């Protein structure tokens, strides 16, 4: 199983999406993928990037770790299966 969602880069553990037969996906999280399909099949790389950064900004982390993660997020996202 992948450690991170291959669409948005968030940790997969306890947040796996579902396949058409109801089993848990080993690739994508519940926010990206449900019943064997992407929830938003037409989302672009830039839209996903913005969403991830907004999510990090709104998270409860300290400022330093937020800045560090926001800095690294575009590089992480580019490596994921969905965006390669
Ligand atoms: Zn995801």
PDB file of N, CA, C and O and ligand atoms in Angstrom:
ATOM      1  N   UNK A   1       0.826  -1.195   0.000  1.00  0.00           N
ATOM      2  CA  UNK A   1       0.000   0.000   0.000  1.00  0.00           C
ATOM      3  C   UNK A   1       0.870   1.258   0.000  1.00  0.00           C
ATOM      4  O   UNK A   1       1.908   1.310   0.636  1.00  0.00           O
ATOM      5  N   UNK A   2       0.416   2.264  -0.736  1.00  0.00           N
ATOM      6  CA  UNK A   2       1.129   3.534  -0.712  1.00  0.00           C
ATOM      7  C   UNK A   2       0.912   4.222   0.629  1.00  0.00           C
ATOM      8  O   UNK A   2      -0.121   4.070   1.261  1.00  0.00           O
ATOM      9  N   UNK A   3       1.918   4.994   1.019  1.00  0.00           N
ATOM     10  CA  UNK A   3       1.799   5.706   2.283  1.00  0.00           C
ATOM     11  C   UNK A   3       0.968   6.986   2.110  1.00  0.00           C
ATOM     12  O   UNK A   3       0.272   7.422   3.021  1.00  0.00           O
ATOM     13  N   UNK A   4       1.054   7.554   0.934  1.00  0.00           N
ATOM     14  CA  UNK A   4       0.346   8.801   0.669  1.00  0.00           C
ATOM     15  C   UNK A   4      -0.600   8.621  -0.515  1.00  0.00           C
ATOM     16  O   UNK A   4      -0.311   7.854  -1.431  1.00  0.00           O
ATOM     17  N   UNK A   5      -1.693   9.350  -0.477  1.00  0.00           N
ATOM     18  CA  UNK A   5      -2.619   9.359  -1.595  1.00  0.00           C
ATOM     19  C   UNK A   5      -1.872   9.764  -2.859  1.00  0.00           C
ATOM     20  O   UNK A   5      -1.134  10.751  -2.853  1.00  0.00           O
ATOM     21  N   UNK A   6      -2.069   9.009  -3.948  1.00  0.00           N
ATOM     22  CA  UNK A   6      -1.357   9.289  -5.201  1.00  0.00           C
ATOM     23  C   UNK A   6      -2.039  10.378  -6.030  1.00  0.00           C
ATOM     24  O   UNK A   6      -1.710  10.597  -7.187  1.00  0.00           O
ATOM     25  N   UNK A   7      -2.991  11.055  -5.428  1.00  0.00           N
ATOM     26  CA  UNK A   7      -3.651  12.171  -6.087  1.00  0.00           C
ATOM     27  C   UNK A   7      -3.385  13.485  -5.361  1.00  0.00           C
ATOM     28  O   UNK A   7      -3.041  14.481  -5.978  1.00  0.00           O
ATOM     29  N   UNK A   8      -3.540  13.484  -4.024  1.00  0.00           N
ATOM     30  CA  UNK A   8      -3.391  14.747  -3.281  1.00  0.00           C
ATOM     31  C   UNK A   8      -2.186  14.749  -2.343  1.00  0.00           C
ATOM     32  O   UNK A   8      -1.809  15.801  -1.842  1.00  0.00           O
ATOM     33  N   UNK A   9      -1.584  13.589  -2.083  1.00  0.00           N
ATOM     34  CA  UNK A   9      -0.382  13.546  -1.262  1.00  0.00           C
ATOM     35  C   UNK A   9      -0.627  13.489   0.243  1.00  0.00           C
ATOM     36  O   UNK A   9       0.323  13.508   1.018  1.00  0.00           O
ATOM     37  N   UNK A  10      -1.882  13.432   0.650  1.00  0.00           N
ATOM     38  CA  UNK A  10      -2.157  13.344   2.087  1.00  0.00           C
ATOM     39  C   UNK A  10      -1.956  11.900   2.552  1.00  0.00           C
ATOM     40  O   UNK A  10      -2.069  10.970   1.758  1.00  0.00           O
ATOM     41  N   UNK A  11      -1.679  11.702   3.848  1.00  0.00           N
ATOM     42  CA  UNK A  11      -1.468  10.332   4.334  1.00  0.00           C
ATOM     43  C   UNK A  11      -2.711   9.471   4.102  1.00  0.00           C
ATOM     44  O   UNK A  11      -3.832   9.914   4.325  1.00  0.00           O
ATOM     45  N   UNK A  12      -2.482   8.245   3.635  1.00  0.00           N
ATOM     46  CA  UNK A  12      -3.590   7.350   3.280  1.00  0.00           C
ATOM     47  C   UNK A  12      -4.159   6.603   4.485  1.00  0.00           C
ATOM     48  O   UNK A  12      -5.313   6.206   4.476  1.00  0.00           O
ATOM     49  N   UNK A  13      -3.332   6.403   5.474  1.00  0.00           N
ATOM     50  CA  UNK A  13      -3.739   5.578   6.597  1.00  0.00           C
ATOM     51  C   UNK A  13      -5.042   6.091   7.208  1.00  0.00           C
ATOM     52  O   UNK A  13      -5.165   7.265   7.517  1.00  0.00           O
ATOM     53  N   UNK A  14      -6.009   5.184   7.332  1.00  0.00           N
ATOM     54  CA  UNK A  14      -7.343   5.487   7.879  1.00  0.00           C
ATOM     55  C   UNK A  14      -8.169   6.412   6.992  1.00  0.00           C
ATOM     56  O   UNK A  14      -9.252   6.836   7.368  1.00  0.00           O
ATOM     57  N   UNK A  15      -7.654   6.774   5.817  1.00  0.00           N
ATOM     58  CA  UNK A  15      -8.420   7.660   4.928  1.00  0.00           C
ATOM     59  C   UNK A  15      -8.487   7.122   3.517  1.00  0.00           C
ATOM     60  O   UNK A  15      -8.562   7.883   2.555  1.00  0.00           O
ATOM     61  N   UNK A  16      -8.411   5.800   3.365  1.00  0.00           N
ATOM     62  CA  UNK A  16      -8.407   5.227   2.025  1.00  0.00           C
ATOM     63  C   UNK A  16      -9.754   5.397   1.328  1.00  0.00           C
ATOM     64  O   UNK A  16     -10.801   5.295   1.968  1.00  0.00           O
ATOM     65  N   UNK A  17      -9.705   5.665   0.034  1.00  0.00           N
ATOM     66  CA  UNK A  17     -10.922   5.679  -0.769  1.00  0.00           C
ATOM     67  C   UNK A  17     -11.428   4.265  -1.000  1.00  0.00           C
ATOM     68  O   UNK A  17     -10.841   3.302  -0.514  1.00  0.00           O
ATOM     69  N   UNK A  18     -12.513   4.130  -1.750  1.00  0.00           N
ATOM     70  CA  UNK A  18     -13.090   2.799  -1.982  1.00  0.00           C
ATOM     71  C   UNK A  18     -13.116   2.466  -3.471  1.00  0.00           C
ATOM     72  O   UNK A  18     -13.268   3.340  -4.321  1.00  0.00           O
ATOM     73  N   UNK A  19     -12.982   1.167  -3.751  1.00  0.00           N
ATOM     74  CA  UNK A  19     -13.099   0.655  -5.120  1.00  0.00           C
ATOM     75  C   UNK A  19     -14.573   0.343  -5.422  1.00  0.00           C
ATOM     76  O   UNK A  19     -15.410   0.389  -4.523  1.00  0.00           O
ATOM     77  N   UNK A  20     -14.864   0.005  -6.693  1.00  0.00           N
ATOM     78  CA  UNK A  20     -16.257  -0.293  -7.079  1.00  0.00           C
ATOM     79  C   UNK A  20     -16.873  -1.401  -6.231  1.00  0.00           C
ATOM     80  O   UNK A  20     -18.068  -1.397  -5.970  1.00  0.00           O
ATOM     81  N   UNK A  21     -16.075  -2.374  -5.810  1.00  0.00           N
ATOM     82  CA  UNK A  21     -16.619  -3.478  -5.001  1.00  0.00           C
ATOM     83  C   UNK A  21     -16.599  -3.174  -3.494  1.00  0.00           C
ATOM     84  O   UNK A  21     -16.883  -4.048  -2.683  1.00  0.00           O
ATOM     85  N   UNK A  22     -16.266  -1.935  -3.136  1.00  0.00           N
ATOM     86  CA  UNK A  22     -16.318  -1.548  -1.720  1.00  0.00           C
ATOM     87  C   UNK A  22     -15.040  -1.788  -0.940  1.00  0.00           C
ATOM     88  O   UNK A  22     -14.951  -1.397   0.222  1.00  0.00           O
ATOM     89  N   UNK A  23     -14.041  -2.421  -1.575  1.00  0.00           N
ATOM     90  CA  UNK A  23     -12.769  -2.602  -0.866  1.00  0.00           C
ATOM     91  C   UNK A  23     -12.023  -1.270  -0.819  1.00  0.00           C
ATOM     92  O   UNK A  23     -12.307  -0.349  -1.590  1.00  0.00           O
ATOM     93  N   UNK A  24     -11.069  -1.178   0.092  1.00  0.00           N
ATOM     94  CA  UNK A  24     -10.326   0.066   0.244  1.00  0.00           C
ATOM     95  C   UNK A  24      -9.265   0.196  -0.832  1.00  0.00           C
ATOM     96  O   UNK A  24      -8.617  -0.787  -1.197  1.00  0.00           O
ATOM     97  N   UNK A  25      -9.089   1.395  -1.322  1.00  0.00           N
ATOM     98  CA  UNK A  25      -8.062   1.652  -2.330  1.00  0.00           C
ATOM     99  C   UNK A  25      -6.693   1.748  -1.678  1.00  0.00           C
ATOM    100  O   UNK A  25      -6.551   2.327  -0.599  1.00  0.00           O
ATOM    101  N   UNK A  26      -5.694   1.184  -2.354  1.00  0.00           N
ATOM    102  CA  UNK A  26      -4.326   1.307  -1.862  1.00  0.00           C
ATOM    103  C   UNK A  26      -3.595   2.480  -2.491  1.00  0.00           C
ATOM    104  O   UNK A  26      -2.402   2.667  -2.275  1.00  0.00           O
ATOM    105  N   UNK A  27      -4.297   3.247  -3.312  1.00  0.00           N
ATOM    106  CA  UNK A  27      -3.663   4.336  -4.050  1.00  0.00           C
ATOM    107  C   UNK A  27      -4.187   5.710  -3.649  1.00  0.00           C
ATOM    108  O   UNK A  27      -3.435   6.676  -3.615  1.00  0.00           O
ATOM    109  N   UNK A  28      -5.492   5.799  -3.399  1.00  0.00           N
ATOM    110  CA  UNK A  28      -6.109   7.117  -3.271  1.00  0.00           C
ATOM    111  C   UNK A  28      -6.933   7.246  -1.994  1.00  0.00           C
ATOM    112  O   UNK A  28      -7.498   6.273  -1.509  1.00  0.00           O
ATOM    113  N   UNK A  29      -7.046   8.473  -1.519  1.00  0.00           N
ATOM    114  CA  UNK A  29      -7.752   8.721  -0.264  1.00  0.00           C
ATOM    115  C   UNK A  29      -9.245   8.943  -0.490  1.00  0.00           C
ATOM    116  O   UNK A  29      -9.701   9.127  -1.620  1.00  0.00           O
ATOM    117  N   UNK A  30      -9.968   8.993   0.602  1.00  0.00           N
ATOM    118  CA  UNK A  30     -11.426   9.133   0.535  1.00  0.00           C
ATOM    119  C   UNK A  30     -11.864  10.502   0.009  1.00  0.00           C
ATOM    120  O   UNK A  30     -12.993  10.664  -0.430  1.00  0.00           O
ATOM    121  N   UNK A  31     -10.983  11.490   0.070  1.00  0.00           N
ATOM    122  CA  UNK A  31     -11.345  12.813  -0.434  1.00  0.00           C
ATOM    123  C   UNK A  31     -11.184  12.909  -1.948  1.00  0.00           C
ATOM    124  O   UNK A  31     -11.739  13.786  -2.591  1.00  0.00           O
ATOM    125  N   UNK A  32     -10.389  11.994  -2.524  1.00  0.00           N
ATOM    126  CA  UNK A  32     -10.111  12.031  -3.966  1.00  0.00           C
ATOM    127  C   UNK A  32     -10.875  10.957  -4.731  1.00  0.00           C
ATOM    128  O   UNK A  32     -11.132  11.116  -5.927  1.00  0.00           O
ATOM    129  N   UNK A  33     -11.200   9.870  -4.088  1.00  0.00           N
ATOM    130  CA  UNK A  33     -11.577   8.650  -4.803  1.00  0.00           C
ATOM    131  C   UNK A  33     -12.671   7.907  -4.052  1.00  0.00           C
ATOM    132  O   UNK A  33     -12.567   7.687  -2.850  1.00  0.00           O
ATOM    133  N   UNK A  34     -13.749   7.558  -4.769  1.00  0.00           N
ATOM    134  CA  UNK A  34     -14.853   6.837  -4.122  1.00  0.00           C
ATOM    135  C   UNK A  34     -15.499   5.918  -5.145  1.00  0.00           C
ATOM    136  O   UNK A  34     -15.697   6.315  -6.297  1.00  0.00           O
ATOM    137  N   UNK A  35     -15.813   4.702  -4.753  1.00  0.00           N
ATOM    138  CA  UNK A  35     -16.460   3.717  -5.635  1.00  0.00           C
ATOM    139  C   UNK A  35     -15.706   3.538  -6.960  1.00  0.00           C
ATOM    140  O   UNK A  35     -16.313   3.444  -8.026  1.00  0.00           O
ATOM    141  N   UNK A  36     -14.391   3.507  -6.885  1.00  0.00           N
ATOM    142  CA  UNK A  36     -13.587   3.225  -8.075  1.00  0.00           C
ATOM    143  C   UNK A  36     -13.407   4.399  -9.023  1.00  0.00           C
ATOM    144  O   UNK A  36     -12.915   4.231 -10.134  1.00  0.00           O
ATOM    145  N   UNK A  37     -13.820   5.597  -8.591  1.00  0.00           N
ATOM    146  CA  UNK A  37     -13.695   6.766  -9.478  1.00  0.00           C
ATOM    147  C   UNK A  37     -13.147   7.961  -8.721  1.00  0.00           C
ATOM    148  O   UNK A  37     -13.414   8.120  -7.528  1.00  0.00           O
ATOM    149  N   UNK A  38     -12.452   8.825  -9.461  1.00  0.00           N
ATOM    150  CA  UNK A  38     -12.067  10.092  -8.853  1.00  0.00           C
ATOM    151  C   UNK A  38     -13.321  10.912  -8.581  1.00  0.00           C
ATOM    152  O   UNK A  38     -14.221  10.985  -9.425  1.00  0.00           O
ATOM    153  N   UNK A  39     -13.377  11.531  -7.420  1.00  0.00           N
ATOM    154  CA  UNK A  39     -14.532  12.361  -7.083  1.00  0.00           C
ATOM    155  C   UNK A  39     -14.582  13.590  -8.004  1.00  0.00           C
ATOM    156  O   UNK A  39     -15.644  14.018  -8.423  1.00  0.00           O
ATOM    157  N   UNK A  40     -13.406  14.121  -8.317  1.00  0.00           N
ATOM    158  CA  UNK A  40     -13.352  15.238  -9.272  1.00  0.00           C
ATOM    159  C   UNK A  40     -12.383  14.875 -10.394  1.00  0.00           C
ATOM    160  O   UNK A  40     -11.212  15.223 -10.344  1.00  0.00           O
ATOM    161  N   UNK A  41     -12.903  14.170 -11.414  1.00  0.00           N
ATOM    162  CA  UNK A  41     -12.005  13.667 -12.467  1.00  0.00           C
ATOM    163  C   UNK A  41     -11.324  14.774 -13.263  1.00  0.00           C
ATOM    164  O   UNK A  41     -10.279  14.549 -13.862  1.00  0.00           O
ATOM    165  N   UNK A  42     -11.897  15.980 -13.272  1.00  0.00           N
ATOM    166  CA  UNK A  42     -11.343  17.039 -14.116  1.00  0.00           C
ATOM    167  C   UNK A  42     -10.491  18.064 -13.372  1.00  0.00           C
ATOM    168  O   UNK A  42     -10.105  19.077 -13.938  1.00  0.00           O
ATOM    169  N   UNK A  43     -10.222  17.794 -12.106  1.00  0.00           N
ATOM    170  CA  UNK A  43      -9.420  18.772 -11.357  1.00  0.00           C
ATOM    171  C   UNK A  43      -8.015  18.846 -11.966  1.00  0.00           C
ATOM    172  O   UNK A  43      -7.459  17.837 -12.416  1.00  0.00           O
ATOM    173  N   UNK A  44      -7.476  20.070 -12.051  1.00  0.00           N
ATOM    174  CA  UNK A  44      -6.141  20.232 -12.632  1.00  0.00           C
ATOM    175  C   UNK A  44      -5.074  20.194 -11.539  1.00  0.00           C
ATOM    176  O   UNK A  44      -5.387  20.322 -10.351  1.00  0.00           O
ATOM    177  N   UNK A  45      -3.842  20.062 -11.990  1.00  0.00           N
ATOM    178  CA  UNK A  45      -2.718  20.068 -11.063  1.00  0.00           C
ATOM    179  C   UNK A  45      -2.716  21.356 -10.225  1.00  0.00           C
ATOM    180  O   UNK A  45      -2.551  21.319  -9.013  1.00  0.00           O
ATOM    181  N   UNK A  46      -2.936  22.489 -10.889  1.00  0.00           N
ATOM    182  CA  UNK A  46      -2.908  23.771 -10.165  1.00  0.00           C
ATOM    183  C   UNK A  46      -4.026  23.873  -9.124  1.00  0.00           C
ATOM    184  O   UNK A  46      -3.820  24.422  -8.041  1.00  0.00           O
ATOM    185  N   UNK A  47      -5.201  23.346  -9.473  1.00  0.00           N
ATOM    186  CA  UNK A  47      -6.308  23.376  -8.516  1.00  0.00           C
ATOM    187  C   UNK A  47      -6.011  22.482  -7.309  1.00  0.00           C
ATOM    188  O   UNK A  47      -6.308  22.844  -6.178  1.00  0.00           O
ATOM    189  N   UNK A  48      -5.417  21.322  -7.583  1.00  0.00           N
ATOM    190  CA  UNK A  48      -5.071  20.424  -6.480  1.00  0.00           C
ATOM    191  C   UNK A  48      -3.997  21.061  -5.603  1.00  0.00           C
ATOM    192  O   UNK A  48      -4.047  20.978  -4.374  1.00  0.00           O
ATOM    193  N   UNK A  49      -3.060  21.721  -6.240  1.00  0.00           N
ATOM    194  CA  UNK A  49      -1.986  22.392  -5.507  1.00  0.00           C
ATOM    195  C   UNK A  49      -2.567  23.454  -4.567  1.00  0.00           C
ATOM    196  O   UNK A  49      -2.229  23.520  -3.388  1.00  0.00           O
ATOM    197  N   UNK A  50      -3.478  24.264  -5.110  1.00  0.00           N
ATOM    198  CA  UNK A  50      -4.074  25.330  -4.316  1.00  0.00           C
ATOM    199  C   UNK A  50      -4.863  24.743  -3.140  1.00  0.00           C
ATOM    200  O   UNK A  50      -4.789  25.229  -2.016  1.00  0.00           O
ATOM    201  N   UNK A  51      -5.599  23.680  -3.429  1.00  0.00           N
ATOM    202  CA  UNK A  51      -6.400  23.073  -2.373  1.00  0.00           C
ATOM    203  C   UNK A  51      -5.521  22.523  -1.245  1.00  0.00           C
ATOM    204  O   UNK A  51      -5.819  22.699  -0.064  1.00  0.00           O
ATOM    205  N   UNK A  52      -4.427  21.875  -1.643  1.00  0.00           N
ATOM    206  CA  UNK A  52      -3.527  21.312  -0.638  1.00  0.00           C
ATOM    207  C   UNK A  52      -2.911  22.395   0.221  1.00  0.00           C
ATOM    208  O   UNK A  52      -2.801  22.269   1.446  1.00  0.00           O
ATOM    209  N   UNK A  53      -2.525  23.493  -0.426  1.00  0.00           N
ATOM    210  CA  UNK A  53      -1.902  24.593   0.318  1.00  0.00           C
ATOM    211  C   UNK A  53      -2.920  25.246   1.256  1.00  0.00           C
ATOM    212  O   UNK A  53      -2.605  25.545   2.410  1.00  0.00           O
ATOM    213  N   UNK A  54      -4.151  25.432   0.770  1.00  0.00           N
ATOM    214  CA  UNK A  54      -5.204  25.959   1.644  1.00  0.00           C
ATOM    215  C   UNK A  54      -5.410  25.046   2.854  1.00  0.00           C
ATOM    216  O   UNK A  54      -5.561  25.511   3.984  1.00  0.00           O
ATOM    217  N   UNK A  55      -5.421  23.750   2.584  1.00  0.00           N
ATOM    218  CA  UNK A  55      -5.605  22.773   3.660  1.00  0.00           C
ATOM    219  C   UNK A  55      -4.491  22.857   4.693  1.00  0.00           C
ATOM    220  O   UNK A  55      -4.736  22.805   5.897  1.00  0.00           O
ATOM    221  N   UNK A  56      -3.261  23.010   4.208  1.00  0.00           N
ATOM    222  CA  UNK A  56      -2.133  23.117   5.128  1.00  0.00           C
ATOM    223  C   UNK A  56      -2.220  24.413   5.933  1.00  0.00           C
ATOM    224  O   UNK A  56      -1.969  24.433   7.137  1.00  0.00           O
ATOM    225  N   UNK A  57      -2.603  25.493   5.261  1.00  0.00           N
ATOM    226  CA  UNK A  57      -2.745  26.781   5.949  1.00  0.00           C
ATOM    227  C   UNK A  57      -3.784  26.718   7.061  1.00  0.00           C
ATOM    228  O   UNK A  57      -3.647  27.383   8.090  1.00  0.00           O
ATOM    229  N   UNK A  58      -4.831  25.929   6.842  1.00  0.00           N
ATOM    230  CA  UNK A  58      -5.908  25.841   7.825  1.00  0.00           C
ATOM    231  C   UNK A  58      -5.673  24.754   8.869  1.00  0.00           C
ATOM    232  O   UNK A  58      -6.492  24.570   9.754  1.00  0.00           O
ATOM    233  N   UNK A  59      -4.573  24.032   8.757  1.00  0.00           N
ATOM    234  CA  UNK A  59      -4.329  22.942   9.696  1.00  0.00           C
ATOM    235  C   UNK A  59      -3.799  23.491  11.020  1.00  0.00           C
ATOM    236  O   UNK A  59      -3.456  24.669  11.133  1.00  0.00           O
ATOM    237  N   UNK A  60      -3.727  22.613  12.012  1.00  0.00           N
ATOM    238  CA  UNK A  60      -3.356  23.046  13.368  1.00  0.00           C
ATOM    239  C   UNK A  60      -1.842  22.973  13.615  1.00  0.00           C
ATOM    240  O   UNK A  60      -1.409  23.009  14.752  1.00  0.00           O
ATOM    241  N   UNK A  61      -1.060  22.865  12.557  1.00  0.00           N
ATOM    242  CA  UNK A  61       0.388  22.755  12.764  1.00  0.00           C
ATOM    243  C   UNK A  61       0.985  24.097  13.167  1.00  0.00           C
ATOM    244  O   UNK A  61       0.365  25.129  12.979  1.00  0.00           O
ATOM    245  N   UNK A  62       2.206  24.062  13.675  1.00  0.00           N
ATOM    246  CA  UNK A  62       2.857  25.340  13.974  1.00  0.00           C
ATOM    247  C   UNK A  62       3.345  25.990  12.670  1.00  0.00           C
ATOM    248  O   UNK A  62       3.445  25.351  11.632  1.00  0.00           O
ATOM    249  N   UNK A  63       3.602  27.276  12.759  1.00  0.00           N
ATOM    250  CA  UNK A  63       3.884  28.076  11.571  1.00  0.00           C
ATOM    251  C   UNK A  63       5.082  27.545  10.789  1.00  0.00           C
ATOM    252  O   UNK A  63       5.056  27.482   9.570  1.00  0.00           O
ATOM    253  N   UNK A  64       6.119  27.144  11.487  1.00  0.00           N
ATOM    254  CA  UNK A  64       7.318  26.682  10.810  1.00  0.00           C
ATOM    255  C   UNK A  64       7.016  25.421  10.007  1.00  0.00           C
ATOM    256  O   UNK A  64       7.385  25.311   8.837  1.00  0.00           O
ATOM    257  N   UNK A  65       6.339  24.479  10.619  1.00  0.00           N
ATOM    258  CA  UNK A  65       6.080  23.232   9.904  1.00  0.00           C
ATOM    259  C   UNK A  65       5.101  23.462   8.756  1.00  0.00           C
ATOM    260  O   UNK A  65       5.198  22.851   7.702  1.00  0.00           O
ATOM    261  N   UNK A  66       4.161  24.391   8.925  1.00  0.00           N
ATOM    262  CA  UNK A  66       3.277  24.773   7.815  1.00  0.00           C
ATOM    263  C   UNK A  66       4.071  25.308   6.638  1.00  0.00           C
ATOM    264  O   UNK A  66       3.888  24.888   5.503  1.00  0.00           O
ATOM    265  N   UNK A  67       4.951  26.265   6.914  1.00  0.00           N
ATOM    266  CA  UNK A  67       5.726  26.886   5.836  1.00  0.00           C
ATOM    267  C   UNK A  67       6.577  25.857   5.118  1.00  0.00           C
ATOM    268  O   UNK A  67       6.704  25.863   3.904  1.00  0.00           O
ATOM    269  N   UNK A  68       7.151  24.961   5.903  1.00  0.00           N
ATOM    270  CA  UNK A  68       8.003  23.932   5.330  1.00  0.00           C
ATOM    271  C   UNK A  68       7.180  23.000   4.432  1.00  0.00           C
ATOM    272  O   UNK A  68       7.584  22.675   3.316  1.00  0.00           O
ATOM    273  N   UNK A  69       6.017  22.597   4.891  1.00  0.00           N
ATOM    274  CA  UNK A  69       5.183  21.682   4.110  1.00  0.00           C
ATOM    275  C   UNK A  69       4.627  22.362   2.858  1.00  0.00           C
ATOM    276  O   UNK A  69       4.528  21.746   1.807  1.00  0.00           O
ATOM    277  N   UNK A  70       4.268  23.632   2.981  1.00  0.00           N
ATOM    278  CA  UNK A  70       3.752  24.368   1.826  1.00  0.00           C
ATOM    279  C   UNK A  70       4.860  24.523   0.778  1.00  0.00           C
ATOM    280  O   UNK A  70       4.628  24.387  -0.418  1.00  0.00           O
ATOM    281  N   UNK A  71       6.076  24.744   1.252  1.00  0.00           N
ATOM    282  CA  UNK A  71       7.211  24.840   0.345  1.00  0.00           C
ATOM    283  C   UNK A  71       7.419  23.523  -0.404  1.00  0.00           C
ATOM    284  O   UNK A  71       7.673  23.497  -1.606  1.00  0.00           O
ATOM    285  N   UNK A  72       7.295  22.413   0.295  1.00  0.00           N
ATOM    286  CA  UNK A  72       7.588  21.114  -0.304  1.00  0.00           C
ATOM    287  C   UNK A  72       6.427  20.506  -1.086  1.00  0.00           C
ATOM    288  O   UNK A  72       6.628  19.579  -1.864  1.00  0.00           O
ATOM    289  N   UNK A  73       5.234  21.041  -0.895  1.00  0.00           N
ATOM    290  CA  UNK A  73       4.039  20.395  -1.456  1.00  0.00           C
ATOM    291  C   UNK A  73       4.065  20.271  -2.984  1.00  0.00           C
ATOM    292  O   UNK A  73       3.760  19.202  -3.512  1.00  0.00           O
ATOM    293  N   UNK A  74       4.422  21.333  -3.724  1.00  0.00           N
ATOM    294  CA  UNK A  74       4.449  21.182  -5.199  1.00  0.00           C
ATOM    295  C   UNK A  74       5.377  20.061  -5.656  1.00  0.00           C
ATOM    296  O   UNK A  74       5.059  19.346  -6.611  1.00  0.00           O
ATOM    297  N   UNK A  75       6.501  19.876  -4.970  1.00  0.00           N
ATOM    298  CA  UNK A  75       7.454  18.829  -5.360  1.00  0.00           C
ATOM    299  C   UNK A  75       6.878  17.452  -5.056  1.00  0.00           C
ATOM    300  O   UNK A  75       7.029  16.503  -5.817  1.00  0.00           O
ATOM    301  N   UNK A  76       6.210  17.350  -3.917  1.00  0.00           N
ATOM    302  CA  UNK A  76       5.587  16.084  -3.534  1.00  0.00           C
ATOM    303  C   UNK A  76       4.482  15.730  -4.525  1.00  0.00           C
ATOM    304  O   UNK A  76       4.396  14.610  -5.019  1.00  0.00           O
ATOM    305  N   UNK A  77       3.653  16.728  -4.845  1.00  0.00           N
ATOM    306  CA  UNK A  77       2.511  16.506  -5.728  1.00  0.00           C
ATOM    307  C   UNK A  77       2.959  16.024  -7.111  1.00  0.00           C
ATOM    308  O   UNK A  77       2.375  15.114  -7.683  1.00  0.00           O
ATOM    309  N   UNK A  78       4.006  16.639  -7.638  1.00  0.00           N
ATOM    310  CA  UNK A  78       4.492  16.293  -8.977  1.00  0.00           C
ATOM    311  C   UNK A  78       4.930  14.846  -9.089  1.00  0.00           C
ATOM    312  O   UNK A  78       4.935  14.278 -10.174  1.00  0.00           O
ATOM    313  N   UNK A  79       5.311  14.240  -7.974  1.00  0.00           N
ATOM    314  CA  UNK A  79       5.832  12.874  -8.012  1.00  0.00           C
ATOM    315  C   UNK A  79       4.725  11.836  -7.939  1.00  0.00           C
ATOM    316  O   UNK A  79       4.975  10.648  -8.112  1.00  0.00           O
ATOM    317  N   UNK A  80       3.510  12.240  -7.634  1.00  0.00           N
ATOM    318  CA  UNK A  80       2.430  11.287  -7.431  1.00  0.00           C
ATOM    319  C   UNK A  80       1.937  10.707  -8.759  1.00  0.00           C
ATOM    320  O   UNK A  80       1.988  11.369  -9.787  1.00  0.00           O
ATOM    321  N   UNK A  81       1.417   9.475  -8.698  1.00  0.00           N
ATOM    322  CA  UNK A  81       1.011   8.755  -9.904  1.00  0.00           C
ATOM    323  C   UNK A  81       0.026   9.556 -10.756  1.00  0.00           C
ATOM    324  O   UNK A  81       0.096   9.537 -11.981  1.00  0.00           O
ATOM    325  N   UNK A  82      -0.879  10.277 -10.116  1.00  0.00           N
ATOM    326  CA  UNK A  82      -1.905  10.989 -10.895  1.00  0.00           C
ATOM    327  C   UNK A  82      -1.326  12.122 -11.722  1.00  0.00           C
ATOM    328  O   UNK A  82      -1.910  12.506 -12.743  1.00  0.00           O
ATOM    329  N   UNK A  83      -0.227  12.702 -11.321  1.00  0.00           N
ATOM    330  CA  UNK A  83       0.297  13.927 -11.953  1.00  0.00           C
ATOM    331  C   UNK A  83       1.604  13.709 -12.692  1.00  0.00           C
ATOM    332  O   UNK A  83       2.147  14.639 -13.266  1.00  0.00           O
ATOM    333  N   UNK A  84       2.138  12.509 -12.666  1.00  0.00           N
ATOM    334  CA  UNK A  84       3.400  12.244 -13.344  1.00  0.00           C
ATOM    335  C   UNK A  84       3.268  12.320 -14.857  1.00  0.00           C
ATOM    336  O   UNK A  84       2.256  11.906 -15.384  1.00  0.00           O
TER     337      UNK A  84
HETATM  338 ZN1  LIG B   1      -6.264  12.209  -1.985  1.00  0.00          ZN
END
